[in-house]
Amino acid sequence: MQREVDVVVLGAGPVGENIADRVRAAGLEVVVVEHELVGGECSYWACVPSKVLLRSAAALRAAKRVPGAAEAVTGGLDVEAVLRRRDEWVSGWSDAGAVSWLEGAGIGLERGHGRLDGPRRVIVSRDGTDSDAADTMTLVARHAVVVATGSDPVVPPIPGLAEASPWTSREATSVERPPARLAIIGGGVVACEMATVFAGFGTEVVVLARSGLLGGMEPFVGDAVAAGLRGLGATVRTGVQTTKVERTDAGEVVLTLDDGSTVVADEVLVATGRKPRTDAIGLETVGLEAGDWLHVDDGLQVEGLDAPAAGDDGPWLYAAGDVNHRALLTHQGKYQGRAVGDLVAARATGHPSDLSAWGVHAATADHSAVPQVVFAEPEAVAVGLTEAEAKKAGRTVRAVEVSMTSASGAGILADGYEGRAKLVVDEELGTVIGATFTGQDVAELLHSATIAIVGEVPVDRLWHAVPAFPTMSEVWLRLLEALGRPETQA
């Protein structure tokens, strides 16, 4: 069976949904191919369930930090109620609502594994194999195929680890009963957030991080989160490496470390990075390497394809989201999806495209303005470059750092508030190129920093952006004061 459509999208997660929505809005016929749940990793096993699992304990801790509210807290966390709320937010792992949205938007859906079969061709195997031609169909794209298949967790080749049935983020966020003891291998976002979740549940948590926590952010962030996790009762060990894992007959997991010590737990969570879902999508049929990240330009067009056949020299293959390795974050993937969806539609309908820096079809923000929130204890947020990254890039920078308690709003929010704020300024441009905040509820400070960076707002102009008193946003004034008041030009 063969069907011709305007655009085929591989993957119906949030990125694929955004691509298809923008293409369909332009009047084109689009089909998405998905072998799991429509809504993808974020909706059922990552962003949504993890943040729901984090929220209840965070609210309880927040109440306990405010006299008057603290006295009203008479019980502990109801873990079963938290898990029920998680189940509601993931719709019981049913994608009926997401499928209904696709249908209402006029977007086609094919259930099955999609793989390329040369330019513009996608074979959909409904049973995941090619054993029976009756279970396959071929989609031929008139204009484009967009890959939005996402990524999977990496299980490192530690002896015995795979055989010990380790958890990945999926098992952690879909947990039915928290274990009494949990060992976590890794020090990134998933490791820190899941350590916060399970420590909040009362689980005995041990984090084993070879290179420290949150190494891609400013150094004070990892220190703050490590201290916060220890405050929740978790053990954080940095500078150690797991050399062997064994699941005993009693069901315990024994982890041997490179210093000779051991950690015993009921479950082990692996949070050591991601790999692209490209090993079985037919990349080899268009001259690419199966299992590789897909390298793209700012229009999200895949690079390195075989030379096109005669008469087929137009761009046709694009990749958005995790699979292109530009920024492994749902919101950034959705941003890419909107851009590439509009670009594909413009090219298909003969409209002009704009791939200039910050143009409507260019994913420029991927290079310099990627916002990230780590919902740990405490929260940690950042956008743009760290001071070290800016200096490595040859930028002339000045960085300032202040305590969050320099803003009255932080002290009013919670007794004993702890947190820091940092700006990185390009002295030649006179603009902010990096911002980092740690502390309770700092996530809502991030977008103002993102706007400052994307808009390339001069620091001198930021003095006129007056923060309301007494909010935590007043920390912006303290940061500007640390940079120094603008001088009058002679």
Short mmCIF file of C-alpha atoms in Angstrom, two decimals, residues 16-463:
data_model
loop_
_atom_site.label_atom_id
_atom_site.label_comp_id
_atom_site.label_asym_id
_atom_site.label_seq_id
_atom_site.Cartn_x
_atom_site.Cartn_y
_atom_site.Cartn_z
CA GLY A 16 6.28 16.35 16.18
CA GLU A 17 2.91 17.74 17.23
CA ASN A 18 4.17 21.31 16.83
CA ILE A 19 5.67 20.57 13.43
CA ALA A 20 2.48 18.97 12.18
CA ASP A 21 0.33 21.77 13.60
CA ARG A 22 2.29 24.48 11.77
CA VAL A 23 2.33 22.51 8.50
CA ARG A 24 -1.40 21.82 8.71
CA ALA A 25 -2.12 25.48 9.52
CA ALA A 26 -0.66 26.32 6.11
CA GLY A 27 -3.18 24.03 4.43
CA LEU A 28 -0.83 21.12 3.73
CA GLU A 29 -1.64 17.44 4.23
CA VAL A 30 0.53 15.99 6.99
CA VAL A 31 0.82 12.56 8.60
CA VAL A 32 2.68 11.75 11.80
CA VAL A 33 4.05 8.27 12.46
CA GLU A 34 4.26 7.02 16.05
CA HIS A 35 4.78 3.55 17.51
CA GLU A 36 4.18 4.50 21.16
CA LEU A 37 1.92 7.11 22.75
CA VAL A 38 0.95 10.31 20.97
CA GLY A 39 2.33 13.03 23.23
CA GLY A 40 5.72 11.39 23.56
CA GLU A 41 8.29 11.06 26.30
CA CYS A 42 7.61 14.47 27.83
CA SER A 43 3.91 13.88 28.40
CA TYR A 44 4.08 10.42 29.95
CA TRP A 45 7.59 9.66 31.26
CA ALA A 46 9.58 12.88 31.58
CA CYS A 47 8.70 16.57 32.01
CA VAL A 48 5.07 16.26 33.06
CA PRO A 49 5.15 13.34 35.52
CA SER A 50 8.49 14.35 37.02
CA LYS A 51 7.29 17.88 37.80
CA VAL A 52 4.03 16.58 39.26
CA LEU A 53 6.00 14.19 41.48
CA LEU A 54 8.21 17.07 42.64
CA ARG A 55 5.49 19.60 43.32
CA SER A 56 3.74 18.22 46.41
CA ALA A 57 6.86 17.84 48.55
CA ALA A 58 8.11 21.24 47.38
CA ALA A 59 4.81 22.85 48.45
CA LEU A 60 5.03 21.12 51.83
CA ARG A 61 8.60 22.36 52.36
CA ALA A 62 7.55 25.87 51.31
CA ALA A 63 4.72 25.92 53.86
CA LYS A 64 7.06 24.80 56.62
CA ARG A 65 9.34 27.77 55.90
CA VAL A 66 6.65 30.36 56.66
CA PRO A 67 5.62 30.92 60.31
CA GLY A 68 1.87 30.67 60.65
CA ALA A 69 1.63 28.25 57.76
CA ALA A 70 4.22 25.95 59.34
CA GLU A 71 2.09 25.50 62.43
CA ALA A 72 -0.83 24.39 60.27
CA VAL A 73 1.20 21.53 58.78
CA THR A 74 0.31 18.59 60.98
CA GLY A 75 1.09 15.61 58.78
CA GLY A 76 3.66 14.31 56.34
CA LEU A 77 3.55 13.84 52.60
CA ASP A 78 0.78 11.56 51.31
CA VAL A 79 2.80 9.64 48.74
CA GLU A 80 -0.18 7.69 47.44
CA ALA A 81 -2.04 10.94 46.76
CA VAL A 82 1.01 12.27 44.89
CA LEU A 83 1.10 9.17 42.71
CA ARG A 84 -2.63 9.42 42.01
CA ARG A 85 -2.17 13.03 40.90
CA ARG A 86 0.71 11.90 38.65
CA ASP A 87 -1.59 9.28 37.12
CA GLU A 88 -4.19 11.96 36.37
CA TRP A 89 -1.64 14.21 34.66
CA VAL A 90 -0.41 11.39 32.40
CA SER A 91 -4.03 10.35 31.70
CA GLY A 92 -3.33 6.87 33.00
CA TRP A 93 -0.83 6.50 30.14
CA SER A 94 -3.63 6.77 27.61
CA ASP A 95 -3.15 9.00 24.58
CA ALA A 96 -6.83 9.18 23.65
CA GLY A 97 -6.94 12.92 24.32
CA ALA A 98 -3.82 13.58 22.25
CA VAL A 99 -5.16 11.49 19.37
CA SER A 100 -8.43 13.41 19.53
CA TRP A 101 -6.48 16.67 19.26
CA LEU A 102 -4.69 15.40 16.12
CA GLU A 103 -7.98 14.43 14.56
CA GLY A 104 -9.53 17.80 15.40
CA ALA A 105 -6.58 19.61 13.82
CA GLY A 106 -6.86 17.57 10.63
CA ILE A 107 -3.51 15.82 11.18
CA GLY A 108 -3.20 12.21 10.03
CA LEU A 109 -1.78 9.49 12.31
CA GLU A 110 -0.17 6.20 11.36
CA ARG A 111 0.58 3.81 14.23
CA GLY A 112 3.81 1.87 13.76
CA HIS A 113 7.57 2.14 13.29
CA GLY A 114 8.55 4.54 10.51
CA ARG A 115 11.80 4.25 8.60
CA LEU A 116 13.22 6.01 5.57
CA ASP A 117 13.41 4.12 2.30
CA GLY A 118 15.33 6.63 0.23
CA PRO A 119 14.43 10.28 -0.41
CA ARG A 120 10.91 11.30 0.62
CA ARG A 121 9.80 7.72 1.26
CA VAL A 122 8.82 6.31 4.67
CA ILE A 123 7.85 2.68 5.28
CA VAL A 124 5.54 2.23 8.25
CA SER A 125 5.68 -1.20 9.90
CA ARG A 126 2.67 -1.65 12.09
CA ASP A 127 4.14 -4.61 13.99
CA GLY A 128 7.66 -3.16 14.13
CA THR A 129 9.07 -5.59 11.55
CA ASP A 130 9.13 -6.04 7.80
CA SER A 131 8.15 -9.71 7.99
CA ASP A 132 4.70 -9.30 6.47
CA ALA A 133 4.10 -6.86 3.66
CA ALA A 134 0.44 -6.74 4.66
CA ASP A 135 1.50 -5.04 7.89
CA THR A 136 3.46 -2.28 6.14
CA MET A 137 2.59 0.76 4.10
CA THR A 138 4.65 3.38 2.30
CA LEU A 139 4.19 7.11 2.70
CA VAL A 140 5.64 9.30 -0.04
CA ALA A 141 6.20 12.94 0.91
CA ARG A 142 5.70 15.48 -1.84
CA HIS A 143 7.68 18.09 0.06
CA ALA A 144 9.40 16.95 3.26
CA VAL A 145 10.08 14.33 5.91
CA VAL A 146 10.82 15.69 9.38
CA VAL A 147 12.48 13.44 11.96
CA ALA A 148 11.37 14.11 15.54
CA THR A 149 12.01 10.72 17.12
CA GLY A 150 13.69 12.03 20.28
CA SER A 151 16.24 10.24 22.42
CA ASP A 152 16.64 7.32 24.81
CA PRO A 153 18.60 7.03 28.07
CA VAL A 154 22.09 5.56 27.88
CA VAL A 155 22.95 2.57 30.06
CA PRO A 156 26.75 2.67 30.42
CA PRO A 157 28.76 -0.56 29.99
CA ILE A 158 29.39 -1.08 33.70
CA PRO A 159 29.88 -4.80 34.41
CA GLY A 160 26.65 -6.30 35.69
CA LEU A 161 24.57 -3.14 35.33
CA ALA A 162 22.36 -4.25 32.43
CA GLU A 163 21.76 -7.61 34.10
CA ALA A 164 20.68 -5.87 37.33
CA SER A 165 17.52 -4.51 35.64
CA PRO A 166 18.34 -0.85 36.27
CA TRP A 167 15.76 1.91 36.23
CA THR A 168 15.91 4.68 33.66
CA SER A 169 13.90 7.89 33.87
CA ARG A 170 10.81 6.00 32.62
CA GLU A 171 10.73 3.59 35.54
CA ALA A 172 11.43 6.40 38.00
CA THR A 173 8.60 8.67 36.84
CA SER A 174 6.08 5.82 36.47
CA VAL A 175 6.91 4.24 39.85
CA GLU A 176 3.99 2.54 41.59
CA ARG A 177 5.65 2.13 44.99
CA PRO A 178 8.80 4.04 45.97
CA PRO A 179 11.65 1.77 47.09
CA ALA A 180 13.10 2.03 50.57
CA ARG A 181 16.59 2.59 49.12
CA LEU A 182 17.56 4.05 45.75
CA ALA A 183 21.02 4.46 44.24
CA ILE A 184 21.36 6.97 41.41
CA ILE A 185 24.28 6.88 38.97
CA GLY A 186 24.82 10.31 37.42
CA GLY A 187 24.88 13.98 38.34
CA GLY A 188 22.79 15.69 35.68
CA VAL A 189 19.26 17.04 35.61
CA VAL A 190 17.48 13.68 35.79
CA ALA A 191 19.70 12.50 38.64
CA CYS A 192 19.16 15.67 40.67
CA GLU A 193 15.41 15.89 40.08
CA MET A 194 14.77 12.21 40.81
CA ALA A 195 16.94 12.39 43.92
CA THR A 196 14.74 15.29 45.06
CA VAL A 197 11.56 13.33 44.28
CA PHE A 198 12.49 10.17 46.13
CA ALA A 199 14.15 11.91 49.06
CA GLY A 200 10.87 13.81 49.41
CA PHE A 201 9.05 10.46 49.47
CA GLY A 202 11.22 9.30 52.35
CA THR A 203 13.38 6.96 50.28
CA GLU A 204 17.02 6.54 51.37
CA VAL A 205 18.78 8.06 48.34
CA VAL A 206 22.46 7.83 47.39
CA VAL A 207 23.69 9.88 44.41
CA LEU A 208 26.93 8.71 42.79
CA ALA A 209 28.32 11.42 40.51
CA ARG A 210 31.68 10.96 38.86
CA SER A 211 32.09 14.62 37.87
CA GLY A 212 29.94 16.44 40.40
CA LEU A 213 26.41 17.77 40.00
CA LEU A 214 25.09 19.85 37.09
CA GLY A 215 28.52 20.45 35.62
CA GLY A 216 27.16 22.41 32.65
CA MET A 217 25.97 25.25 34.89
CA GLU A 218 27.81 27.78 37.07
CA PRO A 219 29.87 26.03 39.81
CA PHE A 220 27.76 27.38 42.67
CA VAL A 221 24.70 25.58 41.27
CA GLY A 222 26.04 22.08 41.86
CA ASP A 223 27.19 23.05 45.34
CA ALA A 224 23.74 24.44 46.19
CA VAL A 225 21.87 21.39 44.91
CA ALA A 226 24.24 18.98 46.67
CA ALA A 227 23.66 20.86 49.93
CA GLY A 228 19.91 20.89 49.33
CA LEU A 229 19.79 17.15 48.70
CA ARG A 230 21.80 16.47 51.82
CA GLY A 231 19.33 18.65 53.70
CA LEU A 232 16.60 16.27 52.51
CA GLY A 233 18.53 13.33 53.92
CA ALA A 234 20.12 12.12 50.69
CA THR A 235 23.75 11.08 50.43
CA VAL A 236 25.68 12.77 47.64
CA ARG A 237 29.05 11.32 46.69
CA THR A 238 31.03 13.09 43.98
CA GLY A 239 34.27 12.09 42.33
CA VAL A 240 33.39 8.39 42.47
CA GLN A 241 32.77 5.90 39.71
CA THR A 242 30.71 2.71 39.76
CA THR A 243 32.84 -0.20 38.57
CA LYS A 244 30.49 -3.16 39.12
CA VAL A 245 26.80 -3.80 39.81
CA GLU A 246 25.16 -6.98 41.04
CA ARG A 247 21.54 -7.92 41.73
CA THR A 248 21.58 -10.48 44.55
CA ASP A 249 19.25 -13.43 44.94
CA ALA A 250 17.49 -11.44 47.67
CA GLY A 251 16.72 -8.70 45.14
CA GLU A 252 19.16 -6.13 46.50
CA VAL A 253 21.44 -4.16 44.21
CA VAL A 254 25.10 -3.95 45.25
CA LEU A 255 27.21 -1.25 43.59
CA THR A 256 31.00 -1.43 43.88
CA LEU A 257 32.84 1.90 43.56
CA ASP A 258 36.34 2.66 42.38
CA ASP A 259 37.45 3.49 45.92
CA GLY A 260 36.60 -0.05 47.02
CA SER A 261 33.44 0.87 48.92
CA THR A 262 29.98 -0.52 48.18
CA VAL A 263 26.46 0.86 48.15
CA VAL A 264 23.46 -1.40 48.73
CA ALA A 265 20.03 -0.39 47.44
CA ASP A 266 16.71 -1.85 46.39
CA GLU A 267 16.82 -0.19 42.97
CA VAL A 268 19.43 1.60 40.87
CA LEU A 269 18.54 4.49 38.56
CA VAL A 270 20.85 5.22 35.62
CA ALA A 271 20.93 8.90 34.66
CA THR A 272 24.09 9.25 32.61
CA GLY A 273 22.99 10.82 29.35
CA ARG A 274 20.90 10.24 26.22
CA LYS A 275 21.34 8.73 22.75
CA PRO A 276 19.36 9.49 19.57
CA ARG A 277 16.52 7.26 18.43
CA THR A 278 17.97 6.88 14.95
CA ASP A 279 19.30 3.33 14.88
CA ALA A 280 16.28 1.87 13.06
CA ILE A 281 14.82 4.71 10.99
CA GLY A 282 16.57 3.96 7.67
CA LEU A 283 19.26 6.64 7.75
CA GLU A 284 21.55 4.35 5.77
CA THR A 285 19.16 4.60 2.80
CA VAL A 286 20.00 8.29 2.39
CA GLY A 287 23.74 8.14 3.10
CA LEU A 288 23.70 8.72 6.86
CA GLU A 289 24.94 6.54 9.70
CA ALA A 290 22.34 4.60 11.65
CA GLY A 291 22.34 5.54 15.33
CA ASP A 292 23.98 8.94 14.81
CA TRP A 293 22.72 12.34 15.90
CA LEU A 294 21.33 14.25 12.93
CA HIS A 295 23.37 17.37 12.23
CA VAL A 296 21.30 20.29 10.97
CA ASP A 297 21.67 23.91 9.96
CA ASP A 298 19.66 26.74 11.53
CA GLY A 299 16.74 25.84 9.27
CA LEU A 300 16.83 22.35 10.82
CA GLN A 301 17.72 20.86 7.43
CA VAL A 302 19.73 17.64 7.79
CA GLU A 303 23.28 17.85 6.51
CA GLY A 304 25.42 15.14 4.90
CA LEU A 305 22.78 13.44 2.74
CA ASP A 306 23.63 11.50 -0.39
CA ALA A 307 23.74 13.59 -3.54
CA PRO A 308 20.13 14.05 -4.72
CA ALA A 309 18.79 12.24 -7.73
CA ALA A 310 18.25 14.17 -10.93
CA GLY A 311 15.22 16.38 -10.64
CA ASP A 312 15.09 16.01 -6.85
CA ASP A 313 17.55 18.64 -5.70
CA GLY A 314 15.35 20.53 -3.24
CA PRO A 315 15.65 20.26 0.54
CA TRP A 316 13.43 17.49 1.91
CA LEU A 317 14.84 16.02 5.16
CA TYR A 318 14.73 17.95 8.42
CA ALA A 319 15.23 17.04 12.10
CA ALA A 320 13.94 18.77 15.23
CA GLY A 321 14.14 18.13 18.96
CA ASP A 322 16.54 15.88 20.86
CA VAL A 323 17.49 13.95 17.73
CA ASN A 324 19.59 16.83 16.37
CA HIS A 325 21.53 17.24 19.65
CA ARG A 326 21.29 21.04 19.65
CA ALA A 327 19.40 21.34 22.94
CA LEU A 328 17.86 18.28 24.61
CA LEU A 329 14.93 20.15 26.17
CA THR A 330 11.25 19.86 25.31
CA HIS A 331 10.62 23.59 25.11
CA GLN A 332 13.60 24.09 22.81
CA GLY A 333 12.47 21.21 20.62
CA LYS A 334 9.00 22.75 20.36
CA TYR A 335 10.63 26.05 19.37
CA GLN A 336 12.51 24.20 16.63
CA GLY A 337 9.31 22.45 15.62
CA ARG A 338 7.46 25.71 15.11
CA ALA A 339 10.34 27.12 13.06
CA VAL A 340 10.81 24.09 10.81
CA GLY A 341 7.07 23.55 10.39
CA ASP A 342 6.68 27.10 9.13
CA LEU A 343 9.78 26.77 6.92
CA VAL A 344 8.57 23.55 5.29
CA ALA A 345 5.17 25.14 4.72
CA ALA A 346 6.70 28.30 3.23
CA ARG A 347 8.86 26.33 0.82
CA ALA A 348 5.99 24.04 -0.16
CA THR A 349 3.61 26.91 -0.87
CA GLY A 350 6.12 29.13 -2.67
CA HIS A 351 6.37 31.76 0.05
CA PRO A 352 9.68 33.41 1.00
CA SER A 353 11.74 32.01 3.86
CA ASP A 354 13.84 33.93 6.36
CA LEU A 355 16.88 32.06 7.68
CA SER A 356 18.81 35.12 8.79
CA ALA A 357 19.84 35.35 12.44
CA TRP A 358 16.63 35.62 14.52
CA GLY A 359 14.60 35.20 11.32
CA VAL A 360 11.19 33.56 11.64
CA HIS A 361 12.44 30.25 10.21
CA ALA A 362 15.84 30.11 11.94
CA ALA A 363 16.44 28.37 15.27
CA THR A 364 18.93 31.03 16.33
CA ALA A 365 18.16 30.77 20.05
CA ASP A 366 19.73 27.30 20.11
CA HIS A 367 23.16 28.93 20.07
CA SER A 368 22.91 31.62 22.73
CA ALA A 369 19.60 31.69 24.57
CA VAL A 370 18.59 28.21 25.73
CA PRO A 371 16.68 28.43 29.04
CA GLN A 372 16.79 25.53 31.47
CA VAL A 373 15.14 24.82 34.81
CA VAL A 374 16.29 22.11 37.21
CA PHE A 375 13.44 21.47 39.65
CA ALA A 376 15.71 20.21 42.40
CA GLU A 377 16.10 21.34 46.00
CA PRO A 378 16.73 24.21 45.51
CA GLU A 379 15.57 25.13 42.02
CA ALA A 380 18.34 26.08 39.60
CA VAL A 381 17.76 28.01 36.38
CA ALA A 382 20.04 29.33 33.68
CA VAL A 383 20.01 30.82 30.20
CA GLY A 384 22.80 31.76 27.83
CA LEU A 385 26.49 31.28 28.54
CA THR A 386 28.25 30.59 31.81
CA GLU A 387 31.21 32.79 32.62
CA ALA A 388 33.61 29.96 31.72
CA GLU A 389 31.86 29.28 28.41
CA ALA A 390 31.93 32.97 27.49
CA LYS A 391 35.63 33.27 28.22
CA LYS A 392 36.38 30.08 26.29
CA ALA A 393 34.54 31.60 23.33
CA GLY A 394 36.87 34.60 23.47
CA ARG A 395 34.30 37.06 24.80
CA THR A 396 35.38 39.97 27.00
CA VAL A 397 33.08 39.56 29.96
CA ARG A 398 32.28 40.86 33.37
CA ALA A 399 30.35 38.71 35.83
CA VAL A 400 28.60 39.73 39.04
CA GLU A 401 27.04 37.57 41.71
CA VAL A 402 24.70 38.50 44.57
CA SER A 403 22.66 36.70 47.20
CA MET A 404 18.98 36.21 46.44
CA THR A 405 18.25 37.54 49.93
CA SER A 406 19.40 40.95 48.71
CA ALA A 407 15.84 41.14 47.35
CA SER A 408 13.25 41.63 50.09
CA GLY A 409 10.86 39.37 48.21
CA ALA A 410 13.05 36.34 48.86
CA GLY A 411 13.06 36.86 52.60
CA ILE A 412 9.29 37.38 52.63
CA LEU A 413 8.76 34.23 50.58
CA ALA A 414 10.51 31.98 53.10
CA ASP A 415 12.38 32.25 56.37
CA GLY A 416 15.99 31.19 56.01
CA TYR A 417 15.89 31.67 52.23
CA GLU A 418 19.10 30.63 50.47
CA GLY A 419 20.03 31.31 46.86
CA ARG A 420 22.32 33.15 44.48
CA ALA A 421 22.02 35.13 41.26
CA LYS A 422 24.65 35.77 38.60
CA LEU A 423 24.84 37.78 35.41
CA VAL A 424 27.47 37.47 32.67
CA VAL A 425 27.81 40.64 30.59
CA ASP A 426 29.66 41.07 27.30
CA GLU A 427 31.61 44.28 27.93
CA GLU A 428 32.06 45.07 24.25
CA LEU A 429 28.37 44.69 23.43
CA GLY A 430 27.11 46.00 26.76
CA THR A 431 24.47 43.24 26.96
CA VAL A 432 23.69 40.29 29.19
CA ILE A 433 24.80 36.99 27.64
CA GLY A 434 24.26 34.68 30.61
CA ALA A 435 22.14 34.50 33.76
CA THR A 436 21.85 31.93 36.55
CA PHE A 437 19.63 31.81 39.64
CA THR A 438 19.30 29.30 42.49
CA GLY A 439 16.74 29.21 45.27
CA GLN A 440 13.12 28.44 46.02
CA ASP A 441 10.73 29.44 43.19
CA VAL A 442 13.39 31.07 40.99
CA ALA A 443 11.99 29.38 37.87
CA GLU A 444 9.74 32.36 37.21
CA LEU A 445 12.77 34.67 37.07
CA LEU A 446 14.13 32.88 34.04
CA HIS A 447 12.00 34.34 31.29
CA SER A 448 12.99 37.92 32.04
CA ALA A 449 16.63 36.90 31.62
CA THR A 450 15.79 35.06 28.41
CA ILE A 451 14.09 38.15 27.00
CA ALA A 452 17.08 40.32 27.94
CA ILE A 453 19.43 37.99 26.08
CA VAL A 454 17.27 37.37 23.00
CA GLY A 455 16.41 41.06 22.74
CA GLU A 456 20.07 42.06 23.27
CA VAL A 457 18.83 44.71 25.69
CA PRO A 458 21.67 47.09 26.66
CA VAL A 459 22.51 46.88 30.35
CA ASP A 460 22.11 50.66 30.59
CA ARG A 461 18.51 50.28 29.40
CA LEU A 462 17.81 47.55 31.97
CA TRP A 463 18.07 50.22 34.68
#
